[in-house]
Coordinates of C-alpha atoms in Angstrom, one line a residue:
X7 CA 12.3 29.3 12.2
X8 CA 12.8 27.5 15.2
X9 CA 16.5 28.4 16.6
X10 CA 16.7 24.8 18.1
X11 CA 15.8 23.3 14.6
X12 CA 17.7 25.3 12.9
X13 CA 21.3 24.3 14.6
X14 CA 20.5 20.4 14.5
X15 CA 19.8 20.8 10.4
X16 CA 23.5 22.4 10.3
X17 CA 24.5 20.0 12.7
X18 CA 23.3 17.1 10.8
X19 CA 24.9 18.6 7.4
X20 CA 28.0 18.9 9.3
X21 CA 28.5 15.2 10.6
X22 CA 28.0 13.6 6.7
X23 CA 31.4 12.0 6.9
X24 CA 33.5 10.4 10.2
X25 CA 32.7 8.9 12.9
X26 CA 29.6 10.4 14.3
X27 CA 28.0 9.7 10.8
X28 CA 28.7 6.0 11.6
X29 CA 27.4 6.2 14.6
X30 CA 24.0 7.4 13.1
X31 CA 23.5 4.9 10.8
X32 CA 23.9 2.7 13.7
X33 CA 21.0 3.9 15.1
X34 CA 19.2 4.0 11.6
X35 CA 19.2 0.5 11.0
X36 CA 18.8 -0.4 14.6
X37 CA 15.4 1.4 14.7
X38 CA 14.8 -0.1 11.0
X39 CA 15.6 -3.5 12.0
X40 CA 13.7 -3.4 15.2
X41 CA 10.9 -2.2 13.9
X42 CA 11.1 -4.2 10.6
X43 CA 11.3 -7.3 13.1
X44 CA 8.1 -6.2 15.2
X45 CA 5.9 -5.7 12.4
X46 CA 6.7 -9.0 10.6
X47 CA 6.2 -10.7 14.0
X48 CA 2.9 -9.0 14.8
X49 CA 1.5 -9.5 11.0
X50 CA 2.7 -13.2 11.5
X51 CA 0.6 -13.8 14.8
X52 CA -1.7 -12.7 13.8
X53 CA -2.3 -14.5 10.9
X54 CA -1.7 -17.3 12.8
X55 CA -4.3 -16.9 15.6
X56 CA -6.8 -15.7 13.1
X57 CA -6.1 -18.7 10.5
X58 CA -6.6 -21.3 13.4
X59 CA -9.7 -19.3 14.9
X60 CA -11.0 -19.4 11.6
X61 CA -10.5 -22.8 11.2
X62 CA -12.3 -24.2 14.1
X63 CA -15.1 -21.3 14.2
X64 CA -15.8 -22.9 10.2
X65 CA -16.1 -26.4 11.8
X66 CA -17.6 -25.4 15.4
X67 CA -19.1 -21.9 15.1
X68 CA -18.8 -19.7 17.8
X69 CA -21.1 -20.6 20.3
X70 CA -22.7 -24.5 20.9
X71 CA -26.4 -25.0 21.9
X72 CA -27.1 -28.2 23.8
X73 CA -29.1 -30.2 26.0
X74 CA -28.0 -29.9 29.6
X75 CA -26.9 -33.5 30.5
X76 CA -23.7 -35.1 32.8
X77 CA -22.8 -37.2 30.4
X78 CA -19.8 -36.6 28.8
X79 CA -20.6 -38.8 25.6
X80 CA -19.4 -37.5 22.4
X81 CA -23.4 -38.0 21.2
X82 CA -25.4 -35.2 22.4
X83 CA -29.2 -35.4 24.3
X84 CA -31.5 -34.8 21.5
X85 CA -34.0 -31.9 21.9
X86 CA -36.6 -30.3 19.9
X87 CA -34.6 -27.8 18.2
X88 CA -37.3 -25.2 16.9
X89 CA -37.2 -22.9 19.7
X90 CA -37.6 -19.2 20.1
X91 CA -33.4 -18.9 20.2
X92 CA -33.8 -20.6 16.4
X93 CA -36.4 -19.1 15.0
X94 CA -36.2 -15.7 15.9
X95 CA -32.7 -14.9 16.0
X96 CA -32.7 -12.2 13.4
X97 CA -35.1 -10.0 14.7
X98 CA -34.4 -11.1 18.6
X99 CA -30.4 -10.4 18.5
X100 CA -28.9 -8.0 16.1
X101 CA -25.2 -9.1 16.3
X102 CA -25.9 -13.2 15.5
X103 CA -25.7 -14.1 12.2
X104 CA -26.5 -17.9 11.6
X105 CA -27.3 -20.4 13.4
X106 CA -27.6 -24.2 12.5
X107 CA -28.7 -27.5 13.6
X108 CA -26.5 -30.5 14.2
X109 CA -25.8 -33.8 15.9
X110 CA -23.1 -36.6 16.0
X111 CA -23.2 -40.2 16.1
X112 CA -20.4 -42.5 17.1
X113 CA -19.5 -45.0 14.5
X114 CA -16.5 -47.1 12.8
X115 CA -15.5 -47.4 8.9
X116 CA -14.9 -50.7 8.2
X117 CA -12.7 -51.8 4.6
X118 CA -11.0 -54.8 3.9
X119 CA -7.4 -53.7 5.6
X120 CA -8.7 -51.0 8.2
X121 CA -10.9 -50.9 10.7
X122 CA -11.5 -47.0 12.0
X123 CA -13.6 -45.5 14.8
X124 CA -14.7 -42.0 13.4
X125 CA -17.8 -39.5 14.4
X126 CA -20.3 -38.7 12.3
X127 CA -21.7 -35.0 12.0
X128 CA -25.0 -34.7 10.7
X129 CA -26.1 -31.5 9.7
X130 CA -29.3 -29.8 8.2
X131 CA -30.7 -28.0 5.5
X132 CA -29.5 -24.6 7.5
X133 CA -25.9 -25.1 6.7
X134 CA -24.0 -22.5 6.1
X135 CA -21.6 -23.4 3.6
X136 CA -19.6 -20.4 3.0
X137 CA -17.9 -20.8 6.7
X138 CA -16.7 -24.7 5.9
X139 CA -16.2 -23.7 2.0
X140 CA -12.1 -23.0 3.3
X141 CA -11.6 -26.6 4.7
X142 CA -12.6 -28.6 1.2
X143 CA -9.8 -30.2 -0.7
X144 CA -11.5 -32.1 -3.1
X145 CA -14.8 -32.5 -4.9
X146 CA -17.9 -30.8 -4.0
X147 CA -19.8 -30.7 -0.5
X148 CA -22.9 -32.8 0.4
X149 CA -26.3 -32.4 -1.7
X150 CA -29.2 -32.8 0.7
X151 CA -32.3 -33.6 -0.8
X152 CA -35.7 -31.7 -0.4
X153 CA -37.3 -35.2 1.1
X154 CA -35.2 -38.1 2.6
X155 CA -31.6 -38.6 3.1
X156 CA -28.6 -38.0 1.6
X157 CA -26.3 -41.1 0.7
X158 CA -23.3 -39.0 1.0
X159 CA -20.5 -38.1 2.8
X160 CA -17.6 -35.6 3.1
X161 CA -14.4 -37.2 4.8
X162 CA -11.3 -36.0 5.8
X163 CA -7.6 -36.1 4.0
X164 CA -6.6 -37.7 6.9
X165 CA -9.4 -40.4 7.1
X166 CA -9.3 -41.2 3.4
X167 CA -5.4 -41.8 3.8
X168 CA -6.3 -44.4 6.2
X169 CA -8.9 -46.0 4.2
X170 CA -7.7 -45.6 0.9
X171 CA -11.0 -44.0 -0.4
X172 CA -11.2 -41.4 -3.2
X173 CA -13.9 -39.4 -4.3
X174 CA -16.8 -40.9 -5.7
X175 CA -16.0 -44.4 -4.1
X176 CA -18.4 -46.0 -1.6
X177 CA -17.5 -46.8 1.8
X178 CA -20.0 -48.9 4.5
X179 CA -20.1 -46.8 8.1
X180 CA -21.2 -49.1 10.6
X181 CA -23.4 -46.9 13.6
X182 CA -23.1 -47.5 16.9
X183 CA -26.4 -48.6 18.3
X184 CA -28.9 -51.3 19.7
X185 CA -29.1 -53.5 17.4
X186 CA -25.9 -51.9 15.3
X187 CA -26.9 -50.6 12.3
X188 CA -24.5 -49.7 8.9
X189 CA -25.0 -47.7 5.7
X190 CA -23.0 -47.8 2.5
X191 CA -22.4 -43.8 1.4
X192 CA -20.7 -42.2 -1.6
X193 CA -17.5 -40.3 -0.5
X194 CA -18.4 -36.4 -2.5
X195 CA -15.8 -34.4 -1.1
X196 CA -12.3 -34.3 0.9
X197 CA -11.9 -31.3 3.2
X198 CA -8.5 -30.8 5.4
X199 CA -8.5 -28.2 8.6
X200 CA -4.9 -29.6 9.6
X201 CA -6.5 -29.3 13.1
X202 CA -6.6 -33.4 13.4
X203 CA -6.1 -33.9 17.1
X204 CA -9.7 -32.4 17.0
X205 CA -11.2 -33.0 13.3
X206 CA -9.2 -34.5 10.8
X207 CA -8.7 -37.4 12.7
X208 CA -11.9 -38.7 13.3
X209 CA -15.1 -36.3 12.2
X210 CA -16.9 -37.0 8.7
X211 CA -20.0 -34.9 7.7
X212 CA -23.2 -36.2 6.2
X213 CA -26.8 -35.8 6.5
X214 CA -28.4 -35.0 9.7
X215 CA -31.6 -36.8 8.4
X216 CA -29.9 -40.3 8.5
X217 CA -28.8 -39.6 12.3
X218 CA -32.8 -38.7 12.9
X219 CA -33.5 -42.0 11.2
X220 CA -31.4 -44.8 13.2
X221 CA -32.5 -42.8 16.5
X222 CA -35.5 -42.8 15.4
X223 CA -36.0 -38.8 16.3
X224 CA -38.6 -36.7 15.1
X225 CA -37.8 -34.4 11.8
X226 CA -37.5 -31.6 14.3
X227 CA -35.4 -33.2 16.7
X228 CA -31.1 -32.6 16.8
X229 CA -28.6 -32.7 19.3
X230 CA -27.4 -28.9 19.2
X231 CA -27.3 -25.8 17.4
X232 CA -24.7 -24.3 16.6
X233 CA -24.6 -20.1 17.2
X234 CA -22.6 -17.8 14.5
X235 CA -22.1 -13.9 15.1
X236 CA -21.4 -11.6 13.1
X237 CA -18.0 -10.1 14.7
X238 CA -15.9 -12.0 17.3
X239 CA -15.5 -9.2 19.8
X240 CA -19.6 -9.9 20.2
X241 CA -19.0 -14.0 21.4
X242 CA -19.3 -12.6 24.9
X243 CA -22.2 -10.3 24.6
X244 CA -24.2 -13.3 22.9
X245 CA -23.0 -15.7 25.2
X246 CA -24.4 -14.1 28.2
X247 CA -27.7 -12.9 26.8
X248 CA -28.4 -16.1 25.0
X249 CA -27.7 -17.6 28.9
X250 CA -30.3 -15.9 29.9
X251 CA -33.0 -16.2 27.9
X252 CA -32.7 -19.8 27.1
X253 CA -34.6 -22.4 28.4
X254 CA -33.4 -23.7 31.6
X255 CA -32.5 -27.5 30.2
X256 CA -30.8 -26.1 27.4
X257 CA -26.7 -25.2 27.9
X258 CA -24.9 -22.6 26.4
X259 CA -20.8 -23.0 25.2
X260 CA -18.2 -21.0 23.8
X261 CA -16.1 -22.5 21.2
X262 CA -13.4 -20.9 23.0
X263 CA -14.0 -22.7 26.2
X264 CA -14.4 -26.2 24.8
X265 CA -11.7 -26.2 22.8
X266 CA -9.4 -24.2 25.5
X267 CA -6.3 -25.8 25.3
X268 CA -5.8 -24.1 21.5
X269 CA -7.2 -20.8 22.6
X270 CA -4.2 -20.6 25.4
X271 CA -1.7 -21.7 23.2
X272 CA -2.8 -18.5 21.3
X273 CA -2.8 -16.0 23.7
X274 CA 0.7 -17.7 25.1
X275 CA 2.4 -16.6 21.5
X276 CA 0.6 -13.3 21.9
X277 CA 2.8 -13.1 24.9
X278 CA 6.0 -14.0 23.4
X279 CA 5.5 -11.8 20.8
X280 CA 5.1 -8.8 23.2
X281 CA 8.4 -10.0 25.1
X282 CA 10.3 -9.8 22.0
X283 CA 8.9 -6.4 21.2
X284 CA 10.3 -5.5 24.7
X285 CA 13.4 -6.9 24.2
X286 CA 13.6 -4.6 20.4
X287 CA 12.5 -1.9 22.0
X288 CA 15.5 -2.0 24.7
X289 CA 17.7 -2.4 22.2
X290 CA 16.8 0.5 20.2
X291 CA 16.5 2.8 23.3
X292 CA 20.0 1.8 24.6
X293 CA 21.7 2.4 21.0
X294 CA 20.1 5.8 21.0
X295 CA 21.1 6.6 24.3
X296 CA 24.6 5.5 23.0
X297 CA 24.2 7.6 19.6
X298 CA 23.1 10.9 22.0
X299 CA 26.0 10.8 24.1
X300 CA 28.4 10.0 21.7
X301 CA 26.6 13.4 19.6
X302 CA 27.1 15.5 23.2
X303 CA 30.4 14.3 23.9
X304 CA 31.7 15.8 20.2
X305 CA 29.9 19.0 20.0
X306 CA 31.1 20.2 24.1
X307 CA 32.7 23.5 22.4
X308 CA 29.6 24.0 20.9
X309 CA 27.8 23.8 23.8
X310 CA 30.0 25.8 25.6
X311 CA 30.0 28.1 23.1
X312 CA 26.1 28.4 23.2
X313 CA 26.0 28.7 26.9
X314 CA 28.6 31.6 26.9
X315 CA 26.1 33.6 24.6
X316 CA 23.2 33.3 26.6
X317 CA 21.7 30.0 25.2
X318 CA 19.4 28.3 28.4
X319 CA 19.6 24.4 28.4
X320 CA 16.3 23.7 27.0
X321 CA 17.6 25.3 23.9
X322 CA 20.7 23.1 23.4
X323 CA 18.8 19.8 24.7
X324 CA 16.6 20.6 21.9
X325 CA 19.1 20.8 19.5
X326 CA 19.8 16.9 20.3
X327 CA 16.4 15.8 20.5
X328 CA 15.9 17.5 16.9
X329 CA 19.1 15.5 15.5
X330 CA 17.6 12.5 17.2
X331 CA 13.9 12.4 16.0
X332 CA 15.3 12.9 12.6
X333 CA 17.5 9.7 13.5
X334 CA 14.4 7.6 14.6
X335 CA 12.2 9.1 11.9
X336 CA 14.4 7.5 9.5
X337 CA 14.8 4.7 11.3
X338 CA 11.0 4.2 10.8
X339 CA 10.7 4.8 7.2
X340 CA 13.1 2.4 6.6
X341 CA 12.1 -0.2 8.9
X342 CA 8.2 0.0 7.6
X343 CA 9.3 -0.4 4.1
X344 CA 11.7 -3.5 5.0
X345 CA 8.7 -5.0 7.6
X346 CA 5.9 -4.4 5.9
X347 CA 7.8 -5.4 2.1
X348 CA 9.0 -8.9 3.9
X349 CA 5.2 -9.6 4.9
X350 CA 4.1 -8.7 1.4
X351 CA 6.2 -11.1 -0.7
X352 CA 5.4 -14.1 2.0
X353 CA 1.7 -13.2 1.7
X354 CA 1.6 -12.6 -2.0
X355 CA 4.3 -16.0 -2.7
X356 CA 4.1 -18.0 0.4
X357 CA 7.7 -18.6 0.6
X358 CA 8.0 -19.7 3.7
X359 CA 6.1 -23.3 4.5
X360 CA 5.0 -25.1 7.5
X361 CA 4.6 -28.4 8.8
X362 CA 0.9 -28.7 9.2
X363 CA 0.7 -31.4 11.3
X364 CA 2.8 -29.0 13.9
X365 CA 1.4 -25.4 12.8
X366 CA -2.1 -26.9 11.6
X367 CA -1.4 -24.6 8.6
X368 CA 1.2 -25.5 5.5
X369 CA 2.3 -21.9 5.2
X370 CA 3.3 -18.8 7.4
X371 CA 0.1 -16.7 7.3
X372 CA -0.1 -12.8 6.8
X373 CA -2.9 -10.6 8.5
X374 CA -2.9 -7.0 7.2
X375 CA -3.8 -5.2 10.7
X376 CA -3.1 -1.4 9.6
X377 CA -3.8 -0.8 13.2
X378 CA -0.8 -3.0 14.9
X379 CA 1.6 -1.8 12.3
X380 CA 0.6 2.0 13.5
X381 CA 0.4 1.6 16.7
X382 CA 3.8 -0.3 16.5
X383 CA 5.3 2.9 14.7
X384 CA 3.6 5.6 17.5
X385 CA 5.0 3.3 20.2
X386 CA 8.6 3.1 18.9
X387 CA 8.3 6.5 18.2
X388 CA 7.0 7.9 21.5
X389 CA 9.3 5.7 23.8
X390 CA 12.6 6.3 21.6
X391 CA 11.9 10.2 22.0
X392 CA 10.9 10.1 25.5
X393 CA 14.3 8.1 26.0
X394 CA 16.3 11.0 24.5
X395 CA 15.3 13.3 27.3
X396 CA 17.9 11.5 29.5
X397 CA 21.2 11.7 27.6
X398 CA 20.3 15.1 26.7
X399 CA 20.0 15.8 30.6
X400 CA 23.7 15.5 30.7
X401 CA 24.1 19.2 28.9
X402 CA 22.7 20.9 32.1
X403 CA 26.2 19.9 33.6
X404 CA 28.4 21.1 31.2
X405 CA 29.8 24.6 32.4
X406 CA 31.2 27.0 29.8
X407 CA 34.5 27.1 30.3
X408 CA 35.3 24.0 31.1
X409 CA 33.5 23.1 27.8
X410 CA 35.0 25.7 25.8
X411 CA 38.7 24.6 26.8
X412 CA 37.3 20.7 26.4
X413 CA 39.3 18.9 23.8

């Protein structure tokens, strides 16, 4: 057995009762709430960045297709849609799974007590529903027809508060156009993102076919397409290849980039959450420091004692790095089982609730990353453990005599 071991196990036996056992479970819970703190944290952002990414990925997609054009209009340039990017994306670009047509179309809702300007989103028979399916709140999504149009419409929570409409009742859309055109469509369904600086606000969906008939466009003809992949980490990859092979009039967008302002306000929580795990960690590290010296400071006779027989100073140091590994290894189990037990009950009850016109969610997300939570245990671990190497440093100074007669 390991002689070093072996002396911090009778050690730690020894120091069940009085002060020094105080002092340990000190450092116990300090490591267990630290660490309990981190993960919920961590768990909590990312929830949060991944609910919101979701949210707007479901309405946006990943990537936008356009017509190159100056204008800044919320109405894209239309362009003849079936190109080689849309048609021969499976077999062309292994990591892109979907991609859809779409256009908008400026417009107003007009009732009997509200007048509101909104943009409608027409889209085609290449939906992909399962993306949006999240965002509906009520009824059932659009049915579009084989031939023709649909008379229907999904609408925002937000938008049907303001006009009083429910599902199944008819509201008259006047278009934006030259001469003005309107249509009377059957609400279907009610769909809330909580994002409604940027959807809720002002963005109803219906059939891309009844844009194509006031502009009088060709069947073929939309203002965009919009580009899904199948994992996240590839939006870059895709983004530049799909640059280069397009067509030299056609513009490439991340989601990302056009919607920027949400993206930074991501990664500027990402950044507060690793302050505060700085701020835990220095905590922990200066307790144990503490904890160590305190341990050194009662067991000088000891030491002395050792040093006297022959012991060298990498012996005793281990003995305190052994007593406090055990510390933080406790310190870990207890803090994953308090962290990770927190994050369960809010994910499984949602106990904690948000204002979703502040948090564009109604609850405090969880998102199981098994990854953060061990590399948030390996790097409490590691830098607690290499911190312990300095108050065990002081041992190396302690002479024999002096220590034996130290009282």
């Amino acid at each position: 057995m390991n002689l070093g071991y072996f002396i911090s196990k009778r050690i730690s036996r020894e120091q069940r009762d009085g002060f020094s056992s105080i002092t340990h479970k000190i450092a116990i819970v300090s490591i267990a709430i630290g660490l309990s703190a981190a993960i919920v944290s961590f768990l909590i952002m990312e929830g949060f960045q991944q609910t919101i990414k979701n949210k707007i990925y479901s309405f946006s997609s990943h990537m936008i297709v356009t017509r190159f054009t100056m204008n800044n209009s919320m109405e894209e340039q239309p362009f003849f849609y079936n190109v080689d990017l849309f048609n021969n994306y499976k077999t062309k670009y292994s990591y892109i799974d979907h991609i859809q047509e779409y256009s908008h179309k400026a417009g107003l809702i007009k009732t009997d007590e509200e007048v509101l300007g909104i943009v409608f989103k027409g889209i085609g028979q290449s939906f992909k529903l399962d993306a949006f399916r999240q965002n509906m709140l009520e009824g059932e999504f659009l049915h579009l027809p084989d031939s023709g149009y649909a008379f229907e419409v999904v609408i925002s929570k937000t938008i049907a508060n303001k006009i009083k409409a429910n599902v199944n009742d008819d509201i008259i859309v006047h278009f934006f156009q030259n001469p003005p055109r309107f249509r009377k469509l059957k609400v279907v369904g009610v769909y809330e993102t909580n994002l409604s600086d940027y959807y809720d606000s002002r963005v109803i969906i219906g059939d891309l076919r009844l844009i194509q008939r006031l502009n009088d466009w060709a069947d073929s003809v939309a203002g965009g397409l919009e580009v899904f992949v199948k994992d996240t980490k590839d939006i870059d990859l895709a983004y530049s290849t799909i640059g280069e092979d397009m067509d030299y009039d056609l513009y490439i967008e991340k989601v990302s980039d056009k919607y920027v302002q949400v993206f930074e306000w991501l990664e500027l929580i990402s950044r507060q959450v690793n302050i505060l795990l700085g701020v835990i960690l220095t905590v922990v590290c200066v307790n144990m420091i503490s904890v160590v010296l305190i341990l050194v400071m009662e067991r000088t006779q000891m030491i002395g004692l050792l040093k006297a027989m022959g012991a060298a100073d990498r012996l005793i140091r281990s003995v305190f790095m052994y007593n406090g590994i055990n510390l933080i290894a406790k310190g870990l189990l207890y803090g994953n089982v308090v962290g990770l037990g927190l994050c369960y009950i809010q994910y499984q009850f949602r106990l904690i609730h948000l204002n979703p016109h502040d948090y564009y969610m109604n609850y405090v997300p969880i998102s199981w990353d098994w990854s953060v939570v061990l590399l948030l245990n390996l790097l409490v671990f590691a830098i607690v453990t290499v911190v312990l190497l300095f108050p065990t440093a002081i041992v190396s100074r302690i002479t024999p005599i002096k220590a034996i007669r130290f009282d």
